[in-house]
Amino acid sequence: MKEILLESHNISNRFFGFGQFNYHLIEAFSHQAKHLKQENISLTLLSKDPSELANTFSKDFKYKKYRSFQRKPLFRIKKKYDLWHSLNQNTKIEPYYNIPYLLTIHDVNFMEEAHGKDLERHIRLFKGKLNRSNAITYISNYAKEMTHNYFEVPNVEEFIIYNGSPSKPEPIPEGYTPQVLPKQPFLFSVGEFLEKKNFHTLIEMLQFLPEVSLVLSGKSKTEYGKRIEKLIEELNLNSRVFVTGKISELDKNYYYQHCLAFTFPSLREGFGIPPIEAMTFGKPIFLSNKSSLPEVGGQHAFYWEHFDPEYMANIVTEGLNKYQSDEAMFKQNLIDHANSYDWNQTALKYLEVYKHLLK
């Protein structure tokens, strides 16, 4: 039996992109448990709470507890696994021995966001991962291009494996509504409140869409979140902009199902899962034309080329008119495109990479 360790400790934070990636990939591996067994492959999950994962996935995997002191070289995990898969470029635990190593890169946004010693630390750790890799997977062509732009990538095999679509439309219980719900048609967006999410442009745009409200969800207790709150006050939009904070999957699905459109003006995304989620509900989506978003949305999204508020509002108005001119067709095309991103297929592609490296 070939043993592979997945450095998956970020799975504990489902409100974070890496946590979502880890959970849905591992869930898909669970669906492929028989296939893994047929290939004589055993997966070990590294996590802060192995018992929680064991309750979720039963006997599909082996489990190892993540401990912070394992970050230090002397206390690194000494078991010689047949393959070590670092599920993102920021994982903290590395193998003690020089064993086969697969690195998945989501983005190198730290090159544009970090500064000073923080940037130096990111670069040092990332170069260490690159140099020990026997193969690299990227979640988008954009992630690969950016990595090659900033770093000298070792001469190893590289693969593009897209994420799946994690959220499928589920029936909302009859009579259910979220605690926060606008009275008029609303736009929806979700993500951690960081500068790169560019949420403030949506608030400024709302001045030119007087009949529309906006729901912003995600971790909002940040410095950028404070700026958002101040901007809402300054523009006197308290009655039309609703900041919910973190929300449940049920509330998120409700907003996806009932919003007028999904808006995502992000400046830097390695992949961008929320737009795909919105498309599974057949909703029109409005994206920035930055980073990986045109790659993910393709011809099925509407794009902002810049962020002048009145221009953004015009793009939304024109896009909604186009969508509503043949809603049935647009909705089906969006759903079909979203369904082309499938976590089971993603897991099978990673499995092919595993088999290739294990040879």
Coordinates of C-alpha atoms in Angstrom, one line a residue:
M1 CA 0.0 0.0 0.0
K2 CA 1.4 3.4 -1.0
E3 CA 1.0 6.0 1.7
I4 CA 0.4 9.7 0.9
L5 CA 0.2 12.4 3.5
L6 CA -2.0 15.4 2.7
E7 CA -0.8 18.5 4.6
S8 CA -4.4 19.6 5.1
H9 CA -4.5 21.4 8.5
N10 CA -6.2 24.5 6.9
I11 CA -9.3 22.3 6.6
S12 CA -10.3 23.6 10.0
N13 CA -11.1 27.1 8.6
R14 CA -14.1 26.7 6.2
F15 CA -14.5 30.5 5.9
F16 CA -11.1 30.7 4.2
G17 CA -10.3 29.7 0.6
F18 CA -7.7 27.2 1.6
G19 CA -10.1 25.6 4.1
Q20 CA -12.8 25.3 1.4
F21 CA -10.3 23.8 -1.1
N22 CA -9.0 21.2 1.4
Y23 CA -12.5 20.2 2.6
H24 CA -14.0 19.7 -0.9
L25 CA -11.0 17.9 -2.3
I26 CA -10.9 15.5 0.6
E27 CA -14.7 15.1 0.4
A28 CA -14.2 14.1 -3.3
F29 CA -11.4 11.7 -2.4
S30 CA -13.8 10.1 0.1
H31 CA -16.3 9.6 -2.8
Q32 CA -13.4 7.9 -4.7
A33 CA -12.4 5.7 -1.7
K34 CA -13.0 2.4 -3.6
H35 CA -10.9 3.8 -6.5
L36 CA -8.0 4.7 -4.1
K37 CA -8.1 1.2 -2.6
Q38 CA -8.0 -0.4 -6.1
E39 CA -5.0 1.7 -6.9
N40 CA -3.4 0.5 -3.6
I41 CA -3.2 4.1 -2.2
S42 CA -3.8 5.2 1.3
L43 CA -4.3 8.9 2.3
T44 CA -3.4 10.3 5.7
L45 CA -4.9 13.7 6.6
L46 CA -3.0 16.1 8.8
S47 CA -5.4 18.2 10.8
K48 CA -5.9 20.0 14.1
D49 CA -8.9 17.9 14.9
P50 CA -8.5 14.4 13.5
S51 CA -11.5 13.1 15.4
E52 CA -13.8 15.6 13.7
L53 CA -12.6 14.4 10.3
A54 CA -12.9 10.8 11.3
N55 CA -16.5 11.4 12.3
T56 CA -17.1 13.0 8.8
F57 CA -15.2 10.5 6.6
S58 CA -15.2 7.4 8.8
K59 CA -12.6 4.9 7.7
D60 CA -11.9 6.4 4.3
F61 CA -8.6 7.8 5.5
K62 CA -5.9 7.7 8.1
Y63 CA -5.4 10.7 10.4
K64 CA -2.5 12.5 12.0
K65 CA -2.8 15.4 14.5
Y66 CA -1.3 18.8 13.5
R67 CA 0.8 20.3 16.2
S68 CA 2.4 23.8 15.9
F69 CA 5.8 22.6 17.2
Q70 CA 6.0 20.3 14.1
R71 CA 6.9 23.5 12.1
K72 CA 10.4 23.5 13.6
P73 CA 12.9 21.4 11.6
L74 CA 13.9 19.2 14.5
F75 CA 10.3 18.2 15.2
R76 CA 9.1 17.7 11.6
I77 CA 7.2 14.5 10.8
K78 CA 9.8 11.8 10.4
K79 CA 7.6 9.1 8.8
K80 CA 8.9 8.4 5.2
Y81 CA 5.6 8.6 3.3
D82 CA 5.7 7.5 -0.3
L83 CA 4.4 11.0 -1.3
W84 CA 3.8 14.3 0.6
H85 CA 1.2 16.6 -0.9
S86 CA 1.4 20.2 0.3
L87 CA -2.2 21.4 -0.4
N88 CA -1.3 25.0 -0.7
Q89 CA 1.8 27.2 -0.9
N90 CA 1.4 28.5 2.7
T91 CA 1.3 25.2 4.6
K92 CA 3.5 25.3 7.7
I93 CA 4.5 21.6 8.1
E94 CA 7.2 20.0 6.0
P95 CA 8.6 16.4 5.9
Y96 CA 11.8 15.7 7.9
Y97 CA 13.2 13.6 5.1
N98 CA 13.8 14.2 1.4
I99 CA 10.7 12.3 0.1
P100 CA 8.7 12.7 -3.1
Y101 CA 6.8 16.1 -2.8
L102 CA 3.9 17.6 -4.6
L103 CA 3.1 21.3 -4.2
T104 CA -0.2 22.9 -5.1
I105 CA 0.0 26.6 -5.8
H106 CA -3.1 28.7 -5.5
D107 CA -1.5 32.1 -6.0
V108 CA 1.5 34.2 -5.2
N109 CA -0.5 37.2 -4.1
F110 CA 2.0 37.8 -1.3
M111 CA 4.4 39.3 -3.9
E112 CA 1.9 42.2 -4.4
E113 CA 0.4 42.4 -0.9
A114 CA 3.3 41.8 1.6
H115 CA 6.1 44.2 2.4
G116 CA 9.4 44.3 4.2
K117 CA 10.4 41.4 6.4
D118 CA 6.9 39.8 6.0
L119 CA 7.6 39.6 2.2
E120 CA 11.1 38.3 2.8
R121 CA 9.7 35.5 5.0
H122 CA 7.1 34.6 2.4
I123 CA 9.6 34.4 -0.4
R124 CA 12.0 32.3 1.7
L125 CA 9.4 29.8 2.6
F126 CA 7.9 29.6 -0.9
K127 CA 11.3 29.1 -2.5
G128 CA 11.9 26.3 -0.1
K129 CA 8.7 24.6 -1.2
L130 CA 9.5 25.1 -4.9
N131 CA 13.0 23.7 -4.6
R132 CA 11.9 20.5 -2.8
S133 CA 9.1 19.8 -5.2
N134 CA 9.1 16.9 -7.6
A135 CA 6.0 18.2 -9.3
I136 CA 3.7 21.3 -9.1
T137 CA 0.0 21.6 -9.6
Y138 CA -1.7 25.0 -10.2
I139 CA -5.4 25.8 -9.7
S140 CA -5.4 28.1 -12.8
N141 CA -3.2 29.1 -15.7
Y142 CA -3.1 32.5 -14.1
A143 CA -1.6 31.0 -10.9
K144 CA 1.1 29.3 -13.1
E145 CA 1.9 32.5 -15.1
M146 CA 2.2 34.6 -11.9
T147 CA 4.5 32.0 -10.3
H148 CA 6.8 32.0 -13.3
N149 CA 6.7 35.8 -13.5
Y150 CA 8.1 36.2 -10.0
F151 CA 10.1 33.0 -9.4
E152 CA 12.6 30.7 -11.0
V153 CA 10.6 27.5 -11.1
P154 CA 12.5 24.2 -10.9
N155 CA 12.5 22.0 -14.0
V156 CA 9.8 19.6 -12.7
E157 CA 6.5 18.5 -14.2
E158 CA 3.7 21.1 -13.9
F159 CA -0.1 20.5 -14.1
I160 CA -3.2 22.7 -14.2
I161 CA -6.0 21.2 -12.2
Y162 CA -9.1 23.5 -11.8
N163 CA -11.1 23.5 -8.6
G164 CA -14.6 22.0 -8.5
S165 CA -17.8 23.8 -7.8
P166 CA -18.5 23.2 -4.1
S167 CA -22.0 24.5 -3.7
K168 CA -25.0 22.9 -5.4
P169 CA -28.5 24.4 -5.2
E170 CA -30.3 22.9 -2.3
P171 CA -34.0 23.4 -1.4
I172 CA -34.5 26.2 1.1
P173 CA -36.9 25.2 3.9
E174 CA -40.4 26.6 3.3
G175 CA -40.8 30.0 5.0
Y176 CA -37.0 30.3 5.8
T177 CA -35.4 33.7 5.4
P178 CA -32.0 34.9 6.7
Q179 CA -31.9 37.3 9.6
V180 CA -30.6 40.0 7.3
L181 CA -32.8 40.5 4.2
P182 CA -33.2 43.6 2.1
K183 CA -36.8 44.7 1.2
Q184 CA -35.8 45.5 -2.4
P185 CA -33.9 43.5 -5.1
F186 CA -30.3 43.0 -4.1
L187 CA -26.9 42.2 -5.4
F188 CA -24.8 39.7 -3.4
S189 CA -21.1 39.3 -2.8
V190 CA -19.1 37.1 -0.4
G191 CA -15.5 36.9 0.7
E192 CA -13.1 38.0 3.4
F193 CA -13.0 41.7 3.8
L194 CA -9.5 42.4 2.3
E195 CA -8.3 45.2 0.1
K196 CA -7.9 42.9 -2.9
K197 CA -11.7 42.0 -2.7
N198 CA -12.4 45.6 -3.8
F199 CA -15.8 45.6 -2.2
H200 CA -15.8 49.4 -1.7
T201 CA -16.3 49.8 -5.5
L202 CA -19.7 48.0 -5.2
I203 CA -20.8 50.5 -2.5
E204 CA -19.8 53.5 -4.6
M205 CA -21.6 51.9 -7.6
L206 CA -24.8 51.6 -5.6
Q207 CA -25.2 55.4 -5.8
F208 CA -26.1 54.9 -9.4
L209 CA -28.5 52.0 -8.8
P210 CA -31.1 53.6 -6.6
E211 CA -33.6 50.7 -6.8
V212 CA -31.1 48.0 -5.7
S213 CA -29.6 47.0 -2.4
L214 CA -26.3 45.1 -1.7
V215 CA -25.6 42.2 0.7
L216 CA -21.9 41.7 1.6
S217 CA -21.0 38.5 3.5
G218 CA -17.8 37.1 4.9
K219 CA -15.3 37.9 7.7
S220 CA -15.8 41.6 8.1
K221 CA -13.9 42.3 11.3
T222 CA -10.8 43.6 9.5
E223 CA -9.2 47.0 8.9
Y224 CA -10.7 47.0 5.4
G225 CA -14.0 46.1 7.0
K226 CA -13.8 49.3 9.1
R227 CA -13.2 51.3 5.9
I228 CA -16.3 49.7 4.4
E229 CA -18.5 50.6 7.3
K230 CA -17.2 54.2 7.2
L231 CA -17.9 54.5 3.5
I232 CA -21.5 53.2 4.0
E233 CA -22.0 56.0 6.5
E234 CA -20.4 58.7 4.4
L235 CA -22.6 57.8 1.4
N236 CA -25.7 57.5 3.5
L237 CA -26.4 53.9 2.3
N238 CA -27.1 52.2 5.6
S239 CA -30.6 51.3 4.4
R240 CA -29.3 49.7 1.2
V241 CA -26.0 48.0 2.1
F242 CA -26.1 45.1 4.5
V243 CA -22.9 43.6 6.0
T244 CA -23.8 40.3 7.5
G245 CA -20.4 39.0 8.7
K246 CA -19.8 35.2 8.4
I247 CA -22.9 33.3 7.3
S248 CA -24.1 29.7 7.3
E249 CA -24.2 27.6 4.1
L250 CA -28.0 27.8 4.3
D251 CA -27.9 31.6 4.3
K252 CA -25.3 31.7 1.6
N253 CA -27.5 29.4 -0.6
Y254 CA -30.5 31.6 0.1
Y255 CA -28.6 34.8 -1.0
Y256 CA -27.4 33.0 -4.2
Q257 CA -30.9 31.8 -5.0
H258 CA -32.7 35.1 -4.4
C259 CA -30.2 37.8 -5.4
L260 CA -30.6 39.8 -8.5
A261 CA -27.0 39.1 -9.5
F262 CA -23.7 38.1 -8.0
T263 CA -20.9 40.8 -8.0
F264 CA -17.2 40.1 -7.5
P265 CA -14.8 43.0 -8.3
S266 CA -11.8 41.3 -6.8
L267 CA -8.3 42.3 -8.0
R268 CA -6.4 39.1 -7.3
E269 CA -7.8 35.6 -7.3
G270 CA -6.0 32.3 -7.9
F271 CA -9.2 30.8 -9.0
G272 CA -12.3 32.4 -7.5
I273 CA -14.8 29.9 -6.1
P274 CA -17.8 32.2 -5.4
P275 CA -18.5 33.1 -9.0
I276 CA -18.7 29.4 -9.8
E277 CA -21.0 28.9 -6.9
A278 CA -23.3 31.7 -8.1
M279 CA -23.4 30.2 -11.6
T280 CA -24.6 26.9 -10.2
F281 CA -27.7 28.8 -9.3
G282 CA -28.0 30.2 -12.8
K283 CA -27.4 33.8 -11.6
P284 CA -25.8 36.5 -13.7
I285 CA -22.4 37.3 -12.5
F286 CA -20.4 40.5 -12.8
L287 CA -16.6 40.2 -12.3
S288 CA -13.5 42.3 -12.6
N289 CA -11.4 41.4 -15.7
K290 CA -8.4 40.9 -13.4
S291 CA -6.3 37.8 -12.5
S292 CA -8.0 34.4 -13.0
L293 CA -11.6 35.7 -13.1
P294 CA -11.9 35.9 -17.0
E295 CA -10.4 32.4 -17.1
V296 CA -13.0 31.1 -14.7
G297 CA -16.1 33.0 -15.9
G298 CA -15.3 32.7 -19.6
Q299 CA -17.9 34.1 -22.0
H300 CA -20.7 33.5 -19.4
A301 CA -19.8 36.5 -17.1
F302 CA -20.1 40.3 -17.5
Y303 CA -16.8 42.1 -16.8
W304 CA -15.7 45.5 -15.4
E305 CA -12.6 46.8 -17.1
H306 CA -12.2 49.6 -14.5
F307 CA -14.0 50.7 -11.4
D308 CA -15.6 54.1 -12.1
P309 CA -18.9 53.9 -10.1
E310 CA -21.2 55.1 -12.9
Y311 CA -19.5 52.9 -15.5
M312 CA -19.9 49.9 -13.2
A313 CA -23.6 50.6 -12.7
N314 CA -24.1 50.8 -16.5
I315 CA -22.4 47.4 -17.0
V316 CA -24.8 45.9 -14.4
T317 CA -27.8 47.5 -15.9
E318 CA -26.9 46.4 -19.5
G319 CA -25.9 42.9 -18.3
L320 CA -29.2 42.4 -16.4
N321 CA -31.2 43.6 -19.4
K322 CA -29.3 41.1 -21.6
Y323 CA -29.8 38.3 -19.2
Q324 CA -33.5 39.0 -18.8
S325 CA -34.0 39.2 -22.5
D326 CA -33.6 35.4 -22.6
E327 CA -33.4 34.3 -19.0
A328 CA -34.0 30.6 -19.6
M329 CA -31.1 30.3 -22.1
F330 CA -28.7 32.4 -20.0
K331 CA -29.5 30.5 -16.8
Q332 CA -29.0 27.1 -18.4
N333 CA -25.7 28.1 -20.0
L334 CA -24.5 29.4 -16.6
I335 CA -25.5 26.2 -14.8
D336 CA -23.8 24.0 -17.5
H337 CA -20.6 26.0 -17.3
A338 CA -20.6 25.7 -13.5
N339 CA -21.2 22.0 -13.6
S340 CA -18.1 21.6 -15.8
Y341 CA -16.2 22.3 -12.6
D342 CA -16.6 19.1 -10.7
W343 CA -14.7 18.1 -7.5
N344 CA -14.9 14.4 -8.3
Q345 CA -13.1 15.1 -11.6
T346 CA -10.6 17.3 -9.8
A347 CA -9.9 14.5 -7.3
L348 CA -9.4 12.0 -10.1
K349 CA -6.9 14.3 -11.8
Y350 CA -4.9 14.6 -8.6
L351 CA -5.0 10.9 -8.3
E352 CA -3.5 10.6 -11.8
V353 CA -0.7 12.9 -10.7
Y354 CA -0.2 10.8 -7.5
K355 CA 0.0 7.6 -9.6
H356 CA 2.5 9.2 -12.0
L357 CA 4.8 10.4 -9.1
L358 CA 4.5 7.1 -7.3
K359 CA 6.0 5.3 -10.3

